[in-house]
mmCIF file with all atom_site columns, C-alpha atoms in Angstrom:
data_model
loop_
_atom_site.group_PDB
_atom_site.id
_atom_site.type_symbol
_atom_site.label_atom_id
_atom_site.label_alt_id
_atom_site.label_comp_id
_atom_site.label_asym_id
_atom_site.label_entity_id
_atom_site.label_seq_id
_atom_site.pdbx_PDB_ins_code
_atom_site.Cartn_x
_atom_site.Cartn_y
_atom_site.Cartn_z
_atom_site.occupancy
_atom_site.B_iso_or_equiv
_atom_site.pdbx_formal_charge
_atom_site.auth_seq_id
_atom_site.auth_comp_id
_atom_site.auth_asym_id
_atom_site.auth_atom_id
_atom_site.pdbx_PDB_model_num
ATOM 1   C CA . SER H 1 1   ? -6.002  -13.773 1.796   1.00 0.00 ? 25  SER H CA 1
ATOM 2   C CA . ILE H 1 2   ? -7.000  -10.031 1.528   1.00 0.00 ? 26  ILE H CA 1
ATOM 3   C CA . SER H 1 3   ? -10.607 -8.426  2.445   1.00 0.00 ? 27  SER H CA 1
ATOM 4   C CA . LEU H 1 4   ? -11.416 -4.984  1.096   1.00 0.00 ? 28  LEU H CA 1
ATOM 5   C CA . ASN H 1 5   ? -14.194 -3.330  2.698   1.00 0.00 ? 29  ASN H CA 1
ATOM 6   C CA . CYS H 1 6   ? -16.318 -0.525  1.939   1.00 0.00 ? 30  CYS H CA 1
ATOM 7   C CA . SER H 1 7   ? -17.857 -0.133  5.147   1.00 0.00 ? 31  SER H CA 1
ATOM 8   C CA . GLY H 1 8   ? -17.085 3.164   6.474   1.00 0.00 ? 32  GLY H CA 1
ATOM 9   C CA . PHE H 1 9   ? -19.320 4.972   3.595   1.00 0.00 ? 33  PHE H CA 1
ATOM 10  C CA . HIS H 1 10  ? -23.060 6.015   4.406   1.00 0.00 ? 34  HIS H CA 1
ATOM 11  C CA . GLY H 1 11  ? -26.128 6.460   2.282   1.00 0.00 ? 35  GLY H CA 1
ATOM 12  C CA . PRO H 1 12  ? -28.771 4.367   0.177   1.00 0.00 ? 36  PRO H CA 1
ATOM 13  C CA . ALA H 1 13  ? -26.609 3.674   -2.613  1.00 0.00 ? 37  ALA H CA 1
ATOM 14  C CA . GLU H 1 14  ? -24.554 0.516   -2.774  1.00 0.00 ? 38  GLU H CA 1
ATOM 15  C CA . TRP H 1 15  ? -20.624 1.242   -2.644  1.00 0.00 ? 39  TRP H CA 1
ATOM 16  C CA . ARG H 1 16  ? -18.760 -1.272  -4.607  1.00 0.00 ? 40  ARG H CA 1
ATOM 17  C CA . VAL H 1 17  ? -14.893 -2.146  -4.579  1.00 0.00 ? 41  VAL H CA 1
ATOM 18  C CA . ILE H 1 18  ? -13.336 -1.063  -7.853  1.00 0.00 ? 42  ILE H CA 1
ATOM 19  C CA . LYS H 1 19  ? -10.168 -2.157  -9.418  1.00 0.00 ? 43  LYS H CA 1
ATOM 20  C CA . LYS H 1 20  ? -8.166  -0.397  -11.933 1.00 0.00 ? 44  LYS H CA 1
ATOM 21  C CA . LEU H 1 21  ? -7.254  -2.375  -14.744 1.00 0.00 ? 45  LEU H CA 1
ATOM 22  C CA . GLY H 1 22  ? -5.438  0.011   -17.337 1.00 0.00 ? 46  GLY H CA 1
ATOM 23  C CA . LEU H 1 23  ? -5.030  3.480   -18.221 1.00 0.00 ? 47  LEU H CA 1
ATOM 24  C CA . ASN H 1 24  ? -8.803  4.027   -18.677 1.00 0.00 ? 48  ASN H CA 1
ATOM 25  C CA . SER H 1 25  ? -10.212 1.106   -17.659 1.00 0.00 ? 49  SER H CA 1
ATOM 26  C CA . THR H 1 26  ? -12.008 -0.185  -14.380 1.00 0.00 ? 50  THR H CA 1
ATOM 27  C CA . GLN H 1 27  ? -13.963 -2.999  -13.354 1.00 0.00 ? 51  GLN H CA 1
ATOM 28  C CA . TRP H 1 28  ? -16.419 -3.538  -10.661 1.00 0.00 ? 52  TRP H CA 1
ATOM 29  C CA . GLU H 1 29  ? -14.892 -6.496  -8.518  1.00 0.00 ? 53  GLU H CA 1
ATOM 30  C CA . THR H 1 30  ? -17.988 -7.099  -6.369  1.00 0.00 ? 54  THR H CA 1
ATOM 31  C CA . SER H 1 31  ? -21.425 -5.645  -5.924  1.00 0.00 ? 55  SER H CA 1
ATOM 32  C CA . THR H 1 32  ? -21.082 -5.882  -2.185  1.00 0.00 ? 56  THR H CA 1
ATOM 33  C CA . ARG H 1 33  ? -19.190 -3.607  0.300   1.00 0.00 ? 57  ARG H CA 1
ATOM 34  C CA . THR H 1 34  ? -16.568 -6.313  0.580   1.00 0.00 ? 58  THR H CA 1
ATOM 35  C CA . LEU H 1 35  ? -14.315 -7.932  -1.545  1.00 0.00 ? 59  LEU H CA 1
ATOM 36  C CA . TYR H 1 36  ? -12.750 -11.286 -0.525  1.00 0.00 ? 60  TYR H CA 1
ATOM 37  C CA . ILE H 1 37  ? -9.429  -12.475 -2.226  1.00 0.00 ? 61  ILE H CA 1
ATOM 38  C CA . LYS H 1 38  ? -8.396  -15.754 -1.163  1.00 0.00 ? 62  LYS H CA 1
ATOM 39  C CA . PRO H 1 39  ? -5.793  -17.166 -2.256  1.00 0.00 ? 63  PRO H CA 1
ATOM 40  C CA . ALA H 1 40  ? -4.170  -13.620 -3.422  1.00 0.00 ? 64  ALA H CA 1
ATOM 41  C CA . PHE H 1 41  ? -1.741  -14.019 -6.524  1.00 0.00 ? 65  PHE H CA 1
ATOM 42  C CA . LYS H 1 42  ? 0.367   -11.354 -7.996  1.00 0.00 ? 66  LYS H CA 1
ATOM 43  C CA . SER H 1 43  ? -2.334  -10.735 -10.508 1.00 0.00 ? 67  SER H CA 1
ATOM 44  C CA . HIS H 1 44  ? -4.332  -9.177  -7.638  1.00 0.00 ? 68  HIS H CA 1
ATOM 45  C CA . SER H 1 45  ? -1.918  -6.211  -7.359  1.00 0.00 ? 69  SER H CA 1
ATOM 46  C CA . GLY H 1 46  ? -3.304  -3.201  -8.240  1.00 0.00 ? 70  GLY H CA 1
ATOM 47  C CA . GLU H 1 47  ? -5.045  0.132   -7.280  1.00 0.00 ? 71  GLU H CA 1
ATOM 48  C CA . TYR H 1 48  ? -8.354  0.011   -5.485  1.00 0.00 ? 72  TYR H CA 1
ATOM 49  C CA . TRP H 1 49  ? -10.950 2.183   -4.294  1.00 0.00 ? 73  TRP H CA 1
ATOM 50  C CA . CYS H 1 50  ? -14.777 2.005   -3.111  1.00 0.00 ? 74  CYS H CA 1
ATOM 51  C CA . GLU H 1 51  ? -17.213 3.730   -5.574  1.00 0.00 ? 75  GLU H CA 1
ATOM 52  C CA . LYS H 1 52  ? -21.051 4.024   -5.833  1.00 0.00 ? 76  LYS H CA 1
ATOM 53  C CA . GLU H 1 53  ? -23.281 4.159   -8.809  1.00 0.00 ? 77  GLU H CA 1
ATOM 54  C CA . ASP H 1 54  ? -23.565 8.170   -8.787  1.00 0.00 ? 78  ASP H CA 1
ATOM 55  C CA . GLY H 1 55  ? -19.478 8.211   -9.339  1.00 0.00 ? 79  GLY H CA 1
ATOM 56  C CA . GLU H 1 56  ? -18.459 9.475   -5.454  1.00 0.00 ? 80  GLU H CA 1
ATOM 57  C CA . LYS H 1 57  ? -15.183 7.871   -4.834  1.00 0.00 ? 81  LYS H CA 1
ATOM 58  C CA . SER H 1 58  ? -12.979 7.046   -1.645  1.00 0.00 ? 82  SER H CA 1
ATOM 59  C CA . SER H 1 59  ? -9.461  7.197   -1.700  1.00 0.00 ? 83  SER H CA 1
ATOM 60  C CA . THR H 1 60  ? -7.061  4.754   -3.486  1.00 0.00 ? 84  THR H CA 1
ATOM 61  C CA . VAL H 1 61  ? -5.218  2.040   -1.614  1.00 0.00 ? 85  VAL H CA 1
ATOM 62  C CA . ASN H 1 62  ? -2.223  0.195   -3.953  1.00 0.00 ? 86  ASN H CA 1
ATOM 63  C CA . ILE H 1 63  ? -2.121  -3.546  -2.892  1.00 0.00 ? 87  ILE H CA 1
ATOM 64  C CA . THR H 1 64  ? 1.082   -5.235  -4.056  1.00 0.00 ? 88  THR H CA 1
ATOM 65  C CA . ILE H 1 65  ? 1.081   -8.987  -3.695  1.00 0.00 ? 89  ILE H CA 1
ATOM 66  C CA . THR H 1 66  ? 4.531   -10.838 -4.226  1.00 0.00 ? 90  THR H CA 1
ATOM 67  C CA . SER H 1 67  ? 6.014   -14.052 -4.260  1.00 0.00 ? 91  SER H CA 1
ATOM 68  C CA . GLY H 1 68  ? 9.435   -12.943 -2.345  1.00 0.00 ? 92  GLY H CA 1
ATOM 69  C CA . ASP H 1 69  ? 9.668   -13.277 1.266   1.00 0.00 ? 93  ASP H CA 1
ATOM 70  C CA . VAL H 1 70  ? 10.966  -9.462  2.099   1.00 0.00 ? 94  VAL H CA 1
ATOM 71  C CA . ILE H 1 71  ? 8.052   -6.971  3.070   1.00 0.00 ? 95  ILE H CA 1
ATOM 72  C CA . LEU H 1 72  ? 7.942   -3.397  3.133   1.00 0.00 ? 96  LEU H CA 1
ATOM 73  C CA . GLU H 1 73  ? 5.642   -2.432  6.057   1.00 0.00 ? 97  GLU H CA 1
ATOM 74  C CA . ILE H 1 74  ? 4.342   1.098   4.958   1.00 0.00 ? 98  ILE H CA 1
ATOM 75  C CA . PRO H 1 75  ? 0.867   2.929   5.401   1.00 0.00 ? 99  PRO H CA 1
ATOM 76  C CA . ALA H 1 76  ? -1.366  1.639   2.614   1.00 0.00 ? 100 ALA H CA 1
ATOM 77  C CA . PHE H 1 77  ? -4.041  4.865   3.441   1.00 0.00 ? 101 PHE H CA 1
ATOM 78  C CA . PRO H 1 78  ? -2.870  8.588   2.548   1.00 0.00 ? 102 PRO H CA 1
ATOM 79  C CA . VAL H 1 79  ? -0.843  10.118  5.354   1.00 0.00 ? 103 VAL H CA 1
ATOM 80  C CA . MET H 1 80  ? -1.564  13.572  6.543   1.00 0.00 ? 104 MET H CA 1
ATOM 81  C CA . GLU H 1 81  ? 1.121   16.437  6.345   1.00 0.00 ? 105 GLU H CA 1
ATOM 82  C CA . GLY H 1 82  ? 3.117   16.685  9.681   1.00 0.00 ? 106 GLY H CA 1
ATOM 83  C CA . ASP H 1 83  ? 2.428   13.029  10.893  1.00 0.00 ? 107 ASP H CA 1
ATOM 84  C CA . ASN H 1 84  ? 5.470   10.801  12.008  1.00 0.00 ? 108 ASN H CA 1
ATOM 85  C CA . ILE H 1 85  ? 5.299   7.467   10.343  1.00 0.00 ? 109 ILE H CA 1
ATOM 86  C CA . ALA H 1 86  ? 7.154   4.237   10.421  1.00 0.00 ? 110 ALA H CA 1
ATOM 87  C CA . LEU H 1 87  ? 8.473   1.946   7.846   1.00 0.00 ? 111 LEU H CA 1
ATOM 88  C CA . GLY H 1 88  ? 9.445   -1.553  8.537   1.00 0.00 ? 112 GLY H CA 1
ATOM 89  C CA . CYS H 1 89  ? 11.120  -4.474  6.666   1.00 0.00 ? 113 CYS H CA 1
ATOM 90  C CA . LYS H 1 90  ? 10.754  -7.947  7.596   1.00 0.00 ? 114 LYS H CA 1
ATOM 91  C CA . LYS H 1 91  ? 11.096  -11.326 6.347   1.00 0.00 ? 115 LYS H CA 1
ATOM 92  C CA . LYS H 1 92  ? 8.504   -13.924 6.208   1.00 0.00 ? 116 LYS H CA 1
ATOM 93  C CA . THR H 1 93  ? 10.302  -16.484 7.824   1.00 0.00 ? 117 THR H CA 1
ATOM 94  C CA . ILE H 1 94  ? 12.397  -14.621 10.635  1.00 0.00 ? 118 ILE H CA 1
ATOM 95  C CA . PRO H 1 95  ? 11.821  -11.709 12.868  1.00 0.00 ? 119 PRO H CA 1
ATOM 96  C CA . SER H 1 96  ? 12.669  -8.320  11.260  1.00 0.00 ? 120 SER H CA 1
ATOM 97  C CA . SER H 1 97  ? 15.683  -7.435  13.695  1.00 0.00 ? 121 SER H CA 1
ATOM 98  C CA . LEU H 1 98  ? 17.708  -7.306  10.685  1.00 0.00 ? 122 LEU H CA 1
ATOM 99  C CA . ALA H 1 99  ? 19.469  -4.171  9.586   1.00 0.00 ? 123 ALA H CA 1
ATOM 100 C CA . ALA H 1 100 ? 17.711  -3.013  6.481   1.00 0.00 ? 124 ALA H CA 1
ATOM 101 C CA . ASP H 1 101 ? 18.588  0.024   3.992   1.00 0.00 ? 125 ASP H CA 1
ATOM 102 C CA . PHE H 1 102 ? 15.585  2.005   2.971   1.00 0.00 ? 126 PHE H CA 1
ATOM 103 C CA . TYR H 1 103 ? 15.083  3.774   -0.369  1.00 0.00 ? 127 TYR H CA 1
ATOM 104 C CA . LYS H 1 104 ? 12.934  6.313   -1.761  1.00 0.00 ? 128 LYS H CA 1
ATOM 105 C CA . ASP H 1 105 ? 12.677  6.858   -5.681  1.00 0.00 ? 129 ASP H CA 1
ATOM 106 C CA . GLY H 1 106 ? 15.456  4.562   -5.973  1.00 0.00 ? 130 GLY H CA 1
ATOM 107 C CA . HIS H 1 107 ? 18.047  6.603   -3.717  1.00 0.00 ? 131 HIS H CA 1
ATOM 108 C CA . TYR H 1 108 ? 19.297  5.572   -0.292  1.00 0.00 ? 132 TYR H CA 1
ATOM 109 C CA . LEU H 1 109 ? 17.345  7.208   2.752   1.00 0.00 ? 133 LEU H CA 1
ATOM 110 C CA . GLU H 1 110 ? 18.562  5.596   5.620   1.00 0.00 ? 134 GLU H CA 1
ATOM 111 C CA . THR H 1 111 ? 19.331  2.249   7.260   1.00 0.00 ? 135 THR H CA 1
ATOM 112 C CA . GLY H 1 112 ? 17.257  0.596   9.989   1.00 0.00 ? 136 GLY H CA 1
ATOM 113 C CA . TYR H 1 113 ? 19.342  -1.180  12.204  1.00 0.00 ? 137 TYR H CA 1
ATOM 114 C CA . VAL H 1 114 ? 16.460  -3.351  13.708  1.00 0.00 ? 138 VAL H CA 1
ATOM 115 C CA . GLY H 1 115 ? 14.844  -3.342  10.178  1.00 0.00 ? 139 GLY H CA 1
ATOM 116 C CA . LYS H 1 116 ? 12.625  -0.093  11.221  1.00 0.00 ? 140 LYS H CA 1
ATOM 117 C CA . ILE H 1 117 ? 12.607  3.722   10.412  1.00 0.00 ? 141 ILE H CA 1
ATOM 118 C CA . THR H 1 118 ? 10.590  6.754   11.238  1.00 0.00 ? 142 THR H CA 1
ATOM 119 C CA . ILE H 1 119 ? 9.892   9.648   9.369   1.00 0.00 ? 143 ILE H CA 1
ATOM 120 C CA . PRO H 1 120 ? 9.041   12.560  10.996  1.00 0.00 ? 144 PRO H CA 1
ATOM 121 C CA . ASN H 1 121 ? 7.002   15.591  10.025  1.00 0.00 ? 145 ASN H CA 1
ATOM 122 C CA . ILE H 1 122 ? 5.935   14.253  6.551   1.00 0.00 ? 146 ILE H CA 1
ATOM 123 C CA . SER H 1 123 ? 5.437   16.798  3.855   1.00 0.00 ? 147 SER H CA 1
ATOM 124 C CA . LYS H 1 124 ? 4.384   16.143  0.365   1.00 0.00 ? 148 LYS H CA 1
ATOM 125 C CA . SER H 1 125 ? 8.389   15.653  -0.643  1.00 0.00 ? 149 SER H CA 1
ATOM 126 C CA . ASN H 1 126 ? 8.061   12.403  0.982   1.00 0.00 ? 150 ASN H CA 1
ATOM 127 C CA . GLU H 1 127 ? 5.301   11.201  -1.669  1.00 0.00 ? 151 GLU H CA 1
ATOM 128 C CA . GLY H 1 128 ? 7.082   8.462   -3.523  1.00 0.00 ? 152 GLY H CA 1
ATOM 129 C CA . LEU H 1 129 ? 8.250   4.483   -4.270  1.00 0.00 ? 153 LEU H CA 1
ATOM 130 C CA . TYR H 1 130 ? 10.024  3.256   -1.071  1.00 0.00 ? 154 TYR H CA 1
ATOM 131 C CA . LYS H 1 131 ? 11.663  -0.553  -1.027  1.00 0.00 ? 155 LYS H CA 1
ATOM 132 C CA . CYS H 1 132 ? 13.820  -1.619  1.575   1.00 0.00 ? 156 CYS H CA 1
ATOM 133 C CA . ILE H 1 133 ? 16.877  -4.066  1.017   1.00 0.00 ? 157 ILE H CA 1
ATOM 134 C CA . PHE H 1 134 ? 18.387  -6.404  3.676   1.00 0.00 ? 158 PHE H CA 1
ATOM 135 C CA . THR H 1 135 ? 21.790  -5.337  4.081   1.00 0.00 ? 159 THR H CA 1
ATOM 136 C CA . GLU H 1 136 ? 23.329  -8.909  4.933   1.00 0.00 ? 160 GLU H CA 1
ATOM 137 C CA . SER H 1 137 ? 22.011  -10.121 1.224   1.00 0.00 ? 161 SER H CA 1
ATOM 138 C CA . GLN H 1 138 ? 18.963  -11.269 2.893   1.00 0.00 ? 162 GLN H CA 1
ATOM 139 C CA . GLY H 1 139 ? 16.960  -10.058 -0.162  1.00 0.00 ? 163 GLY H CA 1
ATOM 140 C CA . LYS H 1 140 ? 14.830  -7.157  -1.089  1.00 0.00 ? 164 LYS H CA 1
ATOM 141 C CA . SER H 1 141 ? 11.010  -5.981  -0.698  1.00 0.00 ? 165 SER H CA 1
ATOM 142 C CA . PRO H 1 142 ? 9.028   -4.881  -3.966  1.00 0.00 ? 166 PRO H CA 1
ATOM 143 C CA . GLU H 1 143 ? 8.614   -0.950  -4.189  1.00 0.00 ? 167 GLU H CA 1
ATOM 144 C CA . SER H 1 144 ? 5.617   0.507   -2.766  1.00 0.00 ? 168 SER H CA 1
ATOM 145 C CA . TRP H 1 145 ? 3.947   4.023   -3.003  1.00 0.00 ? 169 TRP H CA 1
ATOM 146 C CA . LEU H 1 146 ? 3.382   6.476   -0.065  1.00 0.00 ? 170 LEU H CA 1
ATOM 147 C CA . THR H 1 147 ? 0.651   9.051   -0.519  1.00 0.00 ? 171 THR H CA 1
ATOM 148 C CA . VAL H 1 148 ? 0.632   12.226  1.226   1.00 0.00 ? 172 VAL H CA 1
ATOM 149 C CA . GLY H 1 149 ? -2.629  14.049  1.649   1.00 0.00 ? 173 GLY H CA 1
ATOM 150 C CA . GLY H 1 150 ? -3.120  17.609  2.694   1.00 0.00 ? 174 GLY H CA 1
ATOM 151 C CA . GLU H 1 151 ? -5.122  18.904  5.373   1.00 0.00 ? 175 GLU H CA 1
#
């Protein structure tokens, strides 16, 4: 199950959760501050944000629903330049202590020998698509986008 909440936004106008449907198409997913998706399916994957009627918007969050059992743990919200971030690779059925290879934009990045790596001093060049693959043929995660914001 997933819960998307716009409660951090203030003002008299109603904030709503929006989902991008296509290149120039969006849809109000709910008219309240919170959207509950239970159960979640692959079709719920996509780009979501909060918006109020006058067009003011929050940052976006990308959500990927997968039927696979390998999950890339990555920040869902934009990270700031200079931050240190951790990425993890885990399986739903076992602890994440297996060695995993991490990739950015399809290129090998690093091996995390306990299923985790740290990327220090993030910059705009770290923005991109990440995935992880367990080195002992235990499967791979779907790709997830890491967004790096400025100061």
